[in-house]
Coordinates of C-alpha atoms in Angstrom, one line a residue:
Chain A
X210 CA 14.5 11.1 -68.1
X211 CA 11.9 10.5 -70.7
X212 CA 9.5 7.0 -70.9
X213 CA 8.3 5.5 -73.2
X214 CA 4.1 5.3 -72.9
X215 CA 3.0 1.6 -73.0
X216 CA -0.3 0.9 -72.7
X217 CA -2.4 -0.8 -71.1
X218 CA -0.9 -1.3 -67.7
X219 CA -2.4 -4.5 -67.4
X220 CA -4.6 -7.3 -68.3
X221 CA -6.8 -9.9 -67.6
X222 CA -7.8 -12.1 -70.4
X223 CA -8.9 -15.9 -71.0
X224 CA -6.6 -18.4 -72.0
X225 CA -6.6 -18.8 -76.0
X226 CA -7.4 -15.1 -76.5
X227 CA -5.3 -13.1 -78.3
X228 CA -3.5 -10.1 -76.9
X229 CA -2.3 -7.1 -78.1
X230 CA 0.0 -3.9 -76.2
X231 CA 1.4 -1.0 -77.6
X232 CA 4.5 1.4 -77.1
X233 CA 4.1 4.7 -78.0
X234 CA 6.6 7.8 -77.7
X235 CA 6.7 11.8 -79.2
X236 CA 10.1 10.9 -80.3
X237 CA 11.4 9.4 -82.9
X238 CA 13.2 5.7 -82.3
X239 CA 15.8 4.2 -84.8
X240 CA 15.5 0.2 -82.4
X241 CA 12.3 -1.0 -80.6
X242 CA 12.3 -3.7 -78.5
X243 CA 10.2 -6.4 -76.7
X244 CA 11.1 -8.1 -72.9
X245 CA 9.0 -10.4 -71.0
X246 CA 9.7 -10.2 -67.6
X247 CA 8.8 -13.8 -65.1
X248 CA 8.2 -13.2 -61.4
X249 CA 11.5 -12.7 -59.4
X250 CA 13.7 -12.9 -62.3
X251 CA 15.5 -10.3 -65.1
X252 CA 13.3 -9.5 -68.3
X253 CA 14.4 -11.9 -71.4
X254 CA 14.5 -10.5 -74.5
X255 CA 11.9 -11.4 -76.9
X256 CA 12.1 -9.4 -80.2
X257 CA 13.9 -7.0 -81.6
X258 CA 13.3 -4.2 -84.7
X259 CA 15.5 -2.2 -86.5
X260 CA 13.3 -0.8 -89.6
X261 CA 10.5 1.2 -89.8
X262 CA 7.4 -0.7 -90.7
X263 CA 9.2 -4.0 -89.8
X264 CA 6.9 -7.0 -89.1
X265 CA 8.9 -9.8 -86.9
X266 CA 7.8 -13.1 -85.1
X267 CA 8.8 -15.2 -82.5
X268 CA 5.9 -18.2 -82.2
X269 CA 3.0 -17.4 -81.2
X270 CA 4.6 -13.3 -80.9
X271 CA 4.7 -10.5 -83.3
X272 CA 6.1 -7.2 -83.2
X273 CA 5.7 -4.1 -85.3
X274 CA 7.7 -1.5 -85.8
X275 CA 5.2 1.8 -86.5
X276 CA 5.9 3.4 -89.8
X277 CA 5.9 7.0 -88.1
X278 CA 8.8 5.6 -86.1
X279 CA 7.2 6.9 -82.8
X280 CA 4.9 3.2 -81.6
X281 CA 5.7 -0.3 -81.7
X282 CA 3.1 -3.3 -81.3
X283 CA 3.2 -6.6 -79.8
X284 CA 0.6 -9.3 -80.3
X285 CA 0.2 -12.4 -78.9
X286 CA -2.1 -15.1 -80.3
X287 CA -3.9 -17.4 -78.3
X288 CA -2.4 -17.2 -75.0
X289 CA -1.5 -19.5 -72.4
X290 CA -1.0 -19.6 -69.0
X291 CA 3.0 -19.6 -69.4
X292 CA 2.3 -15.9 -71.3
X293 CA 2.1 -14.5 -67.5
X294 CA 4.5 -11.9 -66.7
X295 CA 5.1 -8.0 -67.4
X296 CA 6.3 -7.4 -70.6
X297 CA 8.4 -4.6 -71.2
X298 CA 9.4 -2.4 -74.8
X299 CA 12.3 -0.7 -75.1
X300 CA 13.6 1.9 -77.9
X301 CA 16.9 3.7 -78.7
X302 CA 15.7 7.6 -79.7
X303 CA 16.8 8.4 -83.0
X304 CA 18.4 12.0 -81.2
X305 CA 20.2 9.9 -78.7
X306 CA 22.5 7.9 -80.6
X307 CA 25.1 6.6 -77.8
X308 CA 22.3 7.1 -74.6
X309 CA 21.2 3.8 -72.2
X310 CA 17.9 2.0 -74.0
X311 CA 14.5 3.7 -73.0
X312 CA 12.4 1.6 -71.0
X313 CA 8.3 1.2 -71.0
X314 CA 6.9 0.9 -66.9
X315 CA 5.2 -2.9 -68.6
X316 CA 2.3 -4.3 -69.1
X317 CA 1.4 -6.8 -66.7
X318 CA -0.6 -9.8 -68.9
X319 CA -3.0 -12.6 -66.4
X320 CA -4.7 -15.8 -68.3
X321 CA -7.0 -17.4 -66.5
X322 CA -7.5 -20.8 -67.6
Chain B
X1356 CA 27.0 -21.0 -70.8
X1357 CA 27.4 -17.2 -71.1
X1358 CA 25.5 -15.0 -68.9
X1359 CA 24.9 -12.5 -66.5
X1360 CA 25.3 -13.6 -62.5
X1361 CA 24.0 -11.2 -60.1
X1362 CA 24.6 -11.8 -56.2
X1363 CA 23.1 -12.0 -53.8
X1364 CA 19.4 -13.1 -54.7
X1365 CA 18.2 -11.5 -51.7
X1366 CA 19.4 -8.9 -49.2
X1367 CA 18.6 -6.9 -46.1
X1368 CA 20.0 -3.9 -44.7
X1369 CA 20.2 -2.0 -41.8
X1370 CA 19.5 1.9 -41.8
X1371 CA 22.6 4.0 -42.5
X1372 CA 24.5 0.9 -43.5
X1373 CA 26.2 0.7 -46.9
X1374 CA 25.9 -2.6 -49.4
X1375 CA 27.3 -3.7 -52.5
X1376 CA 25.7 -5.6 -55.2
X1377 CA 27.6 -7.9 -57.1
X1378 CA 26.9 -8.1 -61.3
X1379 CA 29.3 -10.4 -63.3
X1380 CA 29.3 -11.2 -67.1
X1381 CA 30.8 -13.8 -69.3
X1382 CA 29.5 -12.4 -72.7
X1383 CA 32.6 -10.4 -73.1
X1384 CA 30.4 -7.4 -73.2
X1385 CA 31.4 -3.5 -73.2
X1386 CA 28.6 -1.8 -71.6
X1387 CA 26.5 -2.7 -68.5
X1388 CA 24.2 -1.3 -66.3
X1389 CA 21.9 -1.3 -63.2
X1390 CA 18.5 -0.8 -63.2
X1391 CA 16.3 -0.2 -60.0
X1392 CA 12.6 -1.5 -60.3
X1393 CA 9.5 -0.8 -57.9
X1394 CA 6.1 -2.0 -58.5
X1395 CA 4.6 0.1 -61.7
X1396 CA 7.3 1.9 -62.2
X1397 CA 9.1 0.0 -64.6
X1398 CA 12.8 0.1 -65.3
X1399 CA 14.7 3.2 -64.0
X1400 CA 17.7 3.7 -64.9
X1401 CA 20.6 4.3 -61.8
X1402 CA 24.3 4.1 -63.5
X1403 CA 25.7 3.0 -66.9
X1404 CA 29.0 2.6 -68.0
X1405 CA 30.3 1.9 -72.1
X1406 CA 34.0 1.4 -70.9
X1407 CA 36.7 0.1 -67.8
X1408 CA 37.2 2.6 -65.5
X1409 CA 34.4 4.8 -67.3
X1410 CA 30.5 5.5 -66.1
X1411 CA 28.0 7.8 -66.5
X1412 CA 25.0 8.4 -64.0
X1413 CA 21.6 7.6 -64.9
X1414 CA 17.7 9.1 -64.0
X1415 CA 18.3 8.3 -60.6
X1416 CA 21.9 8.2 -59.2
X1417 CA 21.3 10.0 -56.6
X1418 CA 22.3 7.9 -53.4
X1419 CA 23.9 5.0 -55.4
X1420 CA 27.7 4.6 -56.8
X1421 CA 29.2 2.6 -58.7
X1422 CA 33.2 1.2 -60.1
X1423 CA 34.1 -0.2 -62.9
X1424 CA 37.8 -1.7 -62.4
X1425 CA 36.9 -5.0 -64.7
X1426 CA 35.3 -5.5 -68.0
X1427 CA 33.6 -8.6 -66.4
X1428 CA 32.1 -6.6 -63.4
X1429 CA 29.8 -3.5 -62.1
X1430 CA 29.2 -3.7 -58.8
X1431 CA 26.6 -0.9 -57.7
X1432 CA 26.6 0.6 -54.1
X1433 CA 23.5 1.6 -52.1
X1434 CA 24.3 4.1 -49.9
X1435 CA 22.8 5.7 -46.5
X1436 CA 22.0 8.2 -48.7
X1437 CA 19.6 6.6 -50.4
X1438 CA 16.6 7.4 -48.2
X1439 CA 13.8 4.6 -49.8
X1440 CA 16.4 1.9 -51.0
X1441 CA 13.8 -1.3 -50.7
X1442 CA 13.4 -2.0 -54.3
X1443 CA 14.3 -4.8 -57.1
X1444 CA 17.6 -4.5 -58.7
X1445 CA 19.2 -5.6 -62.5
X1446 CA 22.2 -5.7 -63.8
X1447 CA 22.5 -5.7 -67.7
X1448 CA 24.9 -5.3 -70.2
X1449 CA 25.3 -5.2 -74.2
X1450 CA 28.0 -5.5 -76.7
X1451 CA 28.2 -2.0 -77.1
X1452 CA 26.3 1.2 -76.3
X1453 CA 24.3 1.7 -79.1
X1454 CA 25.5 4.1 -81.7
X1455 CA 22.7 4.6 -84.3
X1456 CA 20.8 1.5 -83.3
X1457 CA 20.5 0.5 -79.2
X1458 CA 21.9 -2.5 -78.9
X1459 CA 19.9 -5.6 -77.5
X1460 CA 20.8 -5.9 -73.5
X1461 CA 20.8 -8.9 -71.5
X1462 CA 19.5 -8.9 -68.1
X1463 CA 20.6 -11.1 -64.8
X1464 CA 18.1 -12.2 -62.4
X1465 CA 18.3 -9.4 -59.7
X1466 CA 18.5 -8.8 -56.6
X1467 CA 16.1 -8.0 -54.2
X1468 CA 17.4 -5.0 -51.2
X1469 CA 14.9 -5.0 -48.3
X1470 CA 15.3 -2.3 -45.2
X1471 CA 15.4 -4.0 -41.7

């Protein structure tokens, strides 16, 4: 079944920097969405877009929904240690209306404080 | 407080022995689904099912099974088919299977399956 490519695989960054991950597909989605996943438990959602070229936040968290309706963006501004985890995105394909969610393989985020 | 349960946290297994993993929901929602996880592979996708008594296989079926008897529960089966079964296991559901827009799903907290 098809993935979506999320990049980078992982990071290391300081606390209090900002960080930024990216989804990208061939395809074209119609929902994008945004997990965070803690050690030994289920990813939580964090955001979710419906519209092309939709900007959304949660805190400190901001997703984008790419205009060509093939990437999405998250950002997160000056991190802390509780950021840790893999973060996931997620998209319904536009050609696949009534299919399972699409999942990204996660970016795994480490702050050093 | 609604949710997903899945059960047990952990569990071990013997070679060519059959187990069942247990995934209840109180959210009242139509679709669930199980979801097999292994270190940089991400979220693959093993059975889903929209209805009762309805399910559809996912990317990797193959060695797994599934019933869906209850709108409340979608208990997945690893069987001795399933040669390399040592993996992390979620169970999710949403309102709905998404039509023209996926529909947000809610996880549970796994279940780990080790090989003794």
């Amino acid at each position: 079944g098809q993935q979506l490519n999320q990049s980078p695989q992982s990071m290391f960054i300081q606390e209090g920097e900002d960080v930024s991950m990216n989804c990208t597909s061939s395809s074209i989605f119609n929902t994008w969405l945004w997990y965070k996943q803690d050690p030994g438990e289920g990813p939580v959602l964090l955001i979710a877009l419906y519209k092309a070229g939709e900007l959304t936040s949660n805190g400190r968290l901001t997703a984008q929904f790419g205009i060509t309706r093939k990437d999405s963006f998250l950002n997160i501004s000056a991190s802390i240690p509780s950021d840790v985890g893999i973060y996931f995105c997620a998209g319904q394909q536009a050609s696949q209306a009534g299919t399972a969610l699409i999942f990204g393989k996660g970016t795994t985020l480490s702050v050093s404080s | 407080d609604g949710g997903i349960t899945q059960s047990p946290k952990y569990l071990f297994r013997k070679e060519g022995q059959n187990v069942t993993l247990s995934c209840e929901q109180n959210l009242n929602h139509d679709a669930m689904y199980w979801y097999r996880q292994d270190p940089g592979q991400g979220l693959r996708l093993i059975y889903y099912s929209q209805i009762v008594n309805d399910f559809q296989k996912g990317d990797i079926a193959e060695g797994y099974s599934v019933s869906r008897e209850k709108k409340e529960s979608f208990p997945l089966t690893v069987t001795s088919a399933q040669k390399n079964p040592t993996a992390f296991y979620l169970c999710a559901s949403s309102t709905r299977l998404g039509d023209v827009l996926g529909q947000p799903q809610h996880f549970g907290d796994g279940t780990r399956l080790s090989i003794l």
